[in-house]
Short mmCIF file of C-alpha atoms in Angstrom, two decimals:
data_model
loop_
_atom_site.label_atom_id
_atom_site.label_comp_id
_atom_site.label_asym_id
_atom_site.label_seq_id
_atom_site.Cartn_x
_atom_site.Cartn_y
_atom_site.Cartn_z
CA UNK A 1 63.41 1.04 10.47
CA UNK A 2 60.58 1.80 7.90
CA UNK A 3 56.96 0.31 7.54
CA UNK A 4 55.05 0.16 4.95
CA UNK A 5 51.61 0.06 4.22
CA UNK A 6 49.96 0.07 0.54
CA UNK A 7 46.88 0.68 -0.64
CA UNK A 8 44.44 1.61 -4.11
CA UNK A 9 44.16 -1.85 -5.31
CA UNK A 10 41.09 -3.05 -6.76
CA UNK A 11 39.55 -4.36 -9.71
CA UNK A 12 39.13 -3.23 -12.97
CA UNK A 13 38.83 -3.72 -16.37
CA UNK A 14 41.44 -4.65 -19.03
CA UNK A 15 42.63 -1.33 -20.36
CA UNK A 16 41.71 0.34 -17.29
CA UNK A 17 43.92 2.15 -14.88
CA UNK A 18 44.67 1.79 -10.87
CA UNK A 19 46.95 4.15 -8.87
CA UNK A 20 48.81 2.57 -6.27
CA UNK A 21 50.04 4.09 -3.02
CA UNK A 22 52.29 3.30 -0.24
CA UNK A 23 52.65 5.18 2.57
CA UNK A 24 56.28 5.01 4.88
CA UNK A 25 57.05 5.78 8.26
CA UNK A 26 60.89 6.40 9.27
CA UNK A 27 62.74 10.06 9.06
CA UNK A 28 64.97 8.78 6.30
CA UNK A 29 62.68 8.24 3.74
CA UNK A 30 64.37 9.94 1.32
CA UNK A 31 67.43 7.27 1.78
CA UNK A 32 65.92 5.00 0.24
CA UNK A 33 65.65 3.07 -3.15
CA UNK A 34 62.02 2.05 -3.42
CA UNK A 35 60.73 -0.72 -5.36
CA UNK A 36 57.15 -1.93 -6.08
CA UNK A 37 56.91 -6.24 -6.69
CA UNK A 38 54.12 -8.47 -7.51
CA UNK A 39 53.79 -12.16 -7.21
CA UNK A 40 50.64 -13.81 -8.88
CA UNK A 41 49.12 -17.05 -7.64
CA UNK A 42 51.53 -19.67 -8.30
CA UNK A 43 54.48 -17.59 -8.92
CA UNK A 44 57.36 -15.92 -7.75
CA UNK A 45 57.69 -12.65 -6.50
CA UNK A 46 58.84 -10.30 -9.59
CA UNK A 47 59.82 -7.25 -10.17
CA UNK A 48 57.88 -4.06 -11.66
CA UNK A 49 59.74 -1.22 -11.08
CA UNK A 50 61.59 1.11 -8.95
CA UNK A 51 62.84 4.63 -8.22
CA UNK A 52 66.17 5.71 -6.77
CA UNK A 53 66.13 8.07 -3.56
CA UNK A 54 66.63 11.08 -5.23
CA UNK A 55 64.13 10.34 -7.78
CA UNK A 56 66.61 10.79 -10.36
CA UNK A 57 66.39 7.40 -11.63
CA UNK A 58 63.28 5.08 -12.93
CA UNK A 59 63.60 1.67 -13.15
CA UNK A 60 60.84 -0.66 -14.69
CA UNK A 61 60.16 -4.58 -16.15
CA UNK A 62 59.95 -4.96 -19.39
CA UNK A 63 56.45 -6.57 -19.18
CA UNK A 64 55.53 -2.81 -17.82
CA UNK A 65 57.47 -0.06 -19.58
CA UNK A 66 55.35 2.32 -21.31
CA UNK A 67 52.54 1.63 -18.91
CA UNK A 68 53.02 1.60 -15.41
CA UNK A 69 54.58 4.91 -13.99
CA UNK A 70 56.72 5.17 -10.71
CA UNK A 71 56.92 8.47 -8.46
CA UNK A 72 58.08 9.38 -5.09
CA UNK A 73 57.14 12.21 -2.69
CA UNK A 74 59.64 12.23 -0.48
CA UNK A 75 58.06 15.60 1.63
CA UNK A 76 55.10 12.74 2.23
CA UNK A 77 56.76 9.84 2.52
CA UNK A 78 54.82 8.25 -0.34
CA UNK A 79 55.81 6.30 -3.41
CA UNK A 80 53.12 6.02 -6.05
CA UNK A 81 52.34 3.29 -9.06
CA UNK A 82 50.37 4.62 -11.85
CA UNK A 83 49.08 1.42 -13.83
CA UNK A 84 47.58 2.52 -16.92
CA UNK A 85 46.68 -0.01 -20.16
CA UNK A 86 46.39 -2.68 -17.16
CA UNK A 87 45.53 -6.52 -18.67
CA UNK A 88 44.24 -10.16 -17.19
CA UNK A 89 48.12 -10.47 -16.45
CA UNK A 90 48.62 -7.80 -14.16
CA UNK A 91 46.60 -9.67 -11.62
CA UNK A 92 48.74 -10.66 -8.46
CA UNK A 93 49.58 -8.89 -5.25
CA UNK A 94 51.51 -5.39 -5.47
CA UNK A 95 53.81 -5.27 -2.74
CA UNK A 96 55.76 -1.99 -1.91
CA UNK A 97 59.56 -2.34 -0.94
CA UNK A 98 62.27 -0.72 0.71
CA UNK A 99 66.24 -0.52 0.37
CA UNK A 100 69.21 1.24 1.92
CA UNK A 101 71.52 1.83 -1.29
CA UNK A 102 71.39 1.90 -5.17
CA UNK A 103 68.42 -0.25 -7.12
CA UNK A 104 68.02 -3.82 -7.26
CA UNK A 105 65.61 -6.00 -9.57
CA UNK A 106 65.60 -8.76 -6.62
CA UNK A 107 63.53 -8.98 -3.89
CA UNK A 108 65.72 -10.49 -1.49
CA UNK A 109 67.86 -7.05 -2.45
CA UNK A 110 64.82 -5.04 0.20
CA UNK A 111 64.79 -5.00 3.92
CA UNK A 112 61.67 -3.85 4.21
CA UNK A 113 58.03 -4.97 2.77
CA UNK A 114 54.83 -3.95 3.08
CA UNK A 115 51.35 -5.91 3.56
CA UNK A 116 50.42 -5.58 -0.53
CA UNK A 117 47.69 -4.91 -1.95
CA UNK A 118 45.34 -7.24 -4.58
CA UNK A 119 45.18 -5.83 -7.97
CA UNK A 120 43.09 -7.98 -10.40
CA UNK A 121 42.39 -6.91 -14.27
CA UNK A 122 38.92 -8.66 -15.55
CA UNK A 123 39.32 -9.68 -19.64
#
């Protein structure tokens, strides 16, 4: 069992930045393929990227590569989002998410979510 629990959202500015954090509970941790989601008003819940448990392996959406950066800490139990370059369509709700096994893209892929956390990026 692992819960979750996000925070550092905010908002900001287009071309601004926002580090996102999200905090687990659970022993195996470090079993785990992390992912972090959004889902904006009137849309589905999509994928942004993700980071195998070894933290060998990166994973991110197109719409973010070259932007966003994913890390793990797996001593803390903490998975981190740096959003840098952020724009007007990175607003939506960051959600943190959990696997047992090798990366997915799709959320119904994660056992475990947590609360998210509002991000919105003024033009």
């Amino acid at each position: 069992q692992v819960q979750l629990v996000e925070s550092g959202g905010g908002l900001v500015q287009a071309g601004g930045s926002l580090r996102l954090s999200c905090a687990a509970s659970g022993r195996t941790f470090n079993s785990y393929t992390m992912g972090w989601f959004r889902q904006a008003p009137g849309k589905e819940r999509e994928f942004v990227a993700a980071i195998s448990w070894r933290a060998g392996s990166t994973y991110y959406a197109d719409s973010v590569k070259g932007r966003f950066t994913i890390s793990r800490d797996n001593a803390k139990n903490t998975v981190s989002l740096q959003m840098n370059s952020l724009r007007p369509d990175d607003t939506a709700v960051f959600y943190c998410a959990a696997r047992v096994g090798p990366y997915w893209s799709l959320p119904y892929k994660y056992d475990y979510w947590g609360q998210g956390t509002q991000v919105t990026v003024s033009s």
